[in-house]
Amino acid sequence: MRPAVVDEICDAILSRRRFLLTSHARPDGDSIGSQLAMAYALDALGREVRIVNADPAPDHYREFPGLDRIEIGPHSDADADALIVMECSDLSRTGVTGLDRHFIINIDHHAGNKMYGAVNWFDESAAACSEMVFDVIRALGVPLTREIATHIYLAILTDTGSFHHSNITPRTFDICRQAVEAGVNPAAMARRVFDSNSFGKLKLIGALLDSMELIDDGRLAVLQMDDSMLQLCGCTHNDTEGVINLPLTAREIQAVVFFKIGANGEVRVSMRSKYDVDVRMVASGYGGGGHKNAAGFTVNGRLDDVRPEIVARLVAAIQQGLVTRPGRKDEGRSSKFEG
Ligand code: 5GP
Ligand code: MN
């Protein structure tokens, strides 16, 4: 049984002709995949579709179908009968102005969604927003083409941290099964998304891991980077994508925080964690958000002033996460498999 709101979304779509799609600034695989899957589905229904994003997609997404359809800019004056916002807990996450005058359909899986649309579907249990987009597309009766399936799968592959996060359910695999039946090649997708690094990025990974700090008996890893490190390795900010997941491959490490200091002094903070260690709670304390195992925020002010407090909150989150997982306290020190 699908939620009634899915039918409301279908009615809202079927009774309209011109659509504007958007998602969050600094797009990731879920924002790209959700938007383009929706765009191809609306094409199939003969609708007019425009897509606007504040920032371009990271390089390794550019060869996926339809990326050239995304218009990049801080403002939109597009005329549309409806705006479909995917992956955004509030409208300001888009980083695009001029959107609030539209009839808004809000589809999202981030805790704390502000329900800013005329129609709102918020489902925190979805492993990726594209799981929800998939349900809408199927409810619309649109066949699962290879393009649509590719974007649905891309979003799930990346938003689950390559099937590592704790938000994966049977629904996730059921959707992936259908995507593979529709022609998606999981091996090729994994290679394209995760094995497309430049040599510069490998150097950057080396430099970041070399300077990584370990805290709380190695349960917390801290990565820090500024523009001079990027320049030294011949990289751009886009090359940092995915690097944060590497420390989690060490058995002891339960959480990672990555401080990225921009040229203008702005500090972006990304966090990742395992199992029940809740980094979203830490992010929301600083005006950010995300999910239990992947969250982020922007520091207002000097990093040095807030860094000790952020680290302390992460150590507390790790302790809390391990408390709710008795038997995990000695993660990395025991050879017993507790799956
Ligand atoms: P990332 O570390 O890849 O930038 O983000 C991880 C997760 O946290 C994503 O789901 C992303 O949408 C969310 N996130 C990152 N930064 C922010 C932020 O500043 N505000 C909110 N609300 N969510 C964020
Ligand atoms: Mn997502």
mmCIF file of N, CA, C and O and ligand atoms in Angstrom, residues 24 28 89 93 110 268 270-272 287-291 294-298, ligand 1:
data_model
loop_
_atom_site.group_PDB
_atom_site.id
_atom_site.type_symbol
_atom_site.label_atom_id
_atom_site.label_comp_id
_atom_site.label_asym_id
_atom_site.label_seq_id
_atom_site.Cartn_x
_atom_site.Cartn_y
_atom_site.Cartn_z
ATOM 1 N N HIS A 24 19.378 20.254 -3.698
ATOM 2 C CA HIS A 24 20.233 21.095 -2.845
ATOM 3 C C HIS A 24 21.516 21.578 -3.539
ATOM 4 O O HIS A 24 21.972 21.001 -4.527
ATOM 5 N N ASP A 28 24.832 16.070 -4.721
ATOM 6 C CA ASP A 28 25.470 14.766 -4.584
ATOM 7 C C ASP A 28 24.734 13.778 -5.490
ATOM 8 O O ASP A 28 23.859 14.162 -6.278
ATOM 9 N N SER A 89 15.460 19.766 3.012
ATOM 10 C CA SER A 89 14.631 19.872 4.212
ATOM 11 C C SER A 89 13.976 21.243 4.311
ATOM 12 O O SER A 89 12.951 21.402 4.952
ATOM 13 N N ARG A 93 17.854 25.333 1.230
ATOM 14 C CA ARG A 93 18.915 24.355 0.911
ATOM 15 C C ARG A 93 19.223 24.334 -0.592
ATOM 16 O O ARG A 93 20.287 23.893 -0.988
ATOM 17 N N HIS A 110 15.111 13.833 4.549
ATOM 18 C CA HIS A 110 15.952 14.368 5.625
ATOM 19 C C HIS A 110 15.109 14.701 6.854
ATOM 20 O O HIS A 110 14.129 15.439 6.748
ATOM 21 N N ARG A 268 33.420 24.257 5.775
ATOM 22 C CA ARG A 268 32.375 23.247 5.610
ATOM 23 C C ARG A 268 32.771 22.042 6.437
ATOM 24 O O ARG A 268 33.907 21.592 6.414
ATOM 25 N N SER A 270 31.917 18.079 7.211
ATOM 26 C CA SER A 270 31.217 16.851 6.829
ATOM 27 C C SER A 270 31.510 15.793 7.873
ATOM 28 O O SER A 270 32.634 15.719 8.386
ATOM 29 N N MET A 271 30.526 14.972 8.156
ATOM 30 C CA MET A 271 30.722 13.903 9.144
ATOM 31 C C MET A 271 30.120 12.602 8.621
ATOM 32 O O MET A 271 29.112 12.614 7.911
ATOM 33 N N ARG A 272 30.759 11.499 8.973
ATOM 34 C CA ARG A 272 30.242 10.165 8.647
ATOM 35 C C ARG A 272 30.401 9.292 9.880
ATOM 36 O O ARG A 272 31.323 9.512 10.677
ATOM 37 N N GLY A 287 23.190 24.142 13.182
ATOM 38 C CA GLY A 287 22.349 24.660 12.104
ATOM 39 C C GLY A 287 22.402 23.842 10.824
ATOM 40 O O GLY A 287 21.889 24.268 9.793
ATOM 41 N N GLY A 288 23.036 22.668 10.873
ATOM 42 C CA GLY A 288 23.118 21.819 9.691
ATOM 43 C C GLY A 288 22.131 20.677 9.774
ATOM 44 O O GLY A 288 21.140 20.737 10.502
ATOM 45 N N GLY A 289 22.389 19.618 9.035
ATOM 46 C CA GLY A 289 21.478 18.477 9.031
ATOM 47 C C GLY A 289 22.064 17.319 8.280
ATOM 48 O O GLY A 289 23.266 17.277 8.022
ATOM 49 N N GLY A 290 21.201 16.387 7.890
ATOM 50 C CA GLY A 290 21.639 15.197 7.169
ATOM 51 C C GLY A 290 20.958 13.969 7.719
ATOM 52 O O GLY A 290 19.767 14.010 8.024
ATOM 53 N N HIS A 291 21.721 12.912 7.874
ATOM 54 C CA HIS A 291 21.198 11.630 8.347
ATOM 55 C C HIS A 291 22.055 11.125 9.502
ATOM 56 O O HIS A 291 23.128 11.661 9.748
ATOM 57 N N ALA A 294 25.459 10.293 8.036
ATOM 58 C CA ALA A 294 26.091 11.251 7.107
ATOM 59 C C ALA A 294 25.442 12.606 7.295
ATOM 60 O O ALA A 294 24.243 12.757 7.057
ATOM 61 N N ALA A 295 26.206 13.579 7.757
ATOM 62 C CA ALA A 295 25.607 14.893 8.015
ATOM 63 C C ALA A 295 26.662 15.968 7.829
ATOM 64 O O ALA A 295 27.857 15.674 7.706
ATOM 65 N N GLY A 296 26.208 17.221 7.803
ATOM 66 C CA GLY A 296 27.162 18.309 7.604
ATOM 67 C C GLY A 296 26.600 19.646 8.025
ATOM 68 O O GLY A 296 25.403 19.782 8.303
ATOM 69 N N PHE A 297 27.466 20.634 8.094
ATOM 70 C CA PHE A 297 27.057 22.006 8.403
ATOM 71 C C PHE A 297 28.170 22.953 8.017
ATOM 72 O O PHE A 297 29.277 22.519 7.642
ATOM 73 N N THR A 298 27.873 24.246 8.076
ATOM 74 C CA THR A 298 28.873 25.273 7.807
ATOM 75 C C THR A 298 29.161 25.999 9.106
ATOM 76 O O THR A 298 28.234 26.348 9.841
HETATM 77 P P1 5GP B 1 28.018 16.024 2.928
HETATM 78 O O1 5GP B 1 28.910 15.724 4.076
HETATM 79 O O2 5GP B 1 28.169 15.000 1.836
HETATM 80 O O3 5GP B 1 28.091 17.450 2.450
HETATM 81 O O4 5GP B 1 26.520 15.855 3.471
HETATM 82 C C1 5GP B 1 26.076 14.698 4.106
HETATM 83 C C2 5GP B 1 24.574 14.799 4.367
HETATM 84 O O5 5GP B 1 24.318 15.916 5.224
HETATM 85 C C3 5GP B 1 23.720 15.028 3.122
HETATM 86 O O6 5GP B 1 22.497 14.342 3.306
HETATM 87 C C4 5GP B 1 23.501 16.516 3.111
HETATM 88 O O7 5GP B 1 22.297 16.842 2.493
HETATM 89 C C5 5GP B 1 23.460 16.851 4.605
HETATM 90 N N1 5GP B 1 24.022 18.199 4.845
HETATM 91 C C6 5GP B 1 25.300 18.589 4.616
HETATM 92 N N2 5GP B 1 25.473 19.884 4.942
HETATM 93 C C7 5GP B 1 24.271 20.327 5.371
HETATM 94 C C8 5GP B 1 23.808 21.611 5.837
HETATM 95 O O8 5GP B 1 24.554 22.597 5.910
HETATM 96 N N3 5GP B 1 22.488 21.675 6.203
HETATM 97 C C9 5GP B 1 21.641 20.586 6.135
HETATM 98 N N4 5GP B 1 20.360 20.751 6.505
HETATM 99 N N5 5GP B 1 22.050 19.383 5.705
HETATM 100 C C10 5GP B 1 23.349 19.247 5.322
#
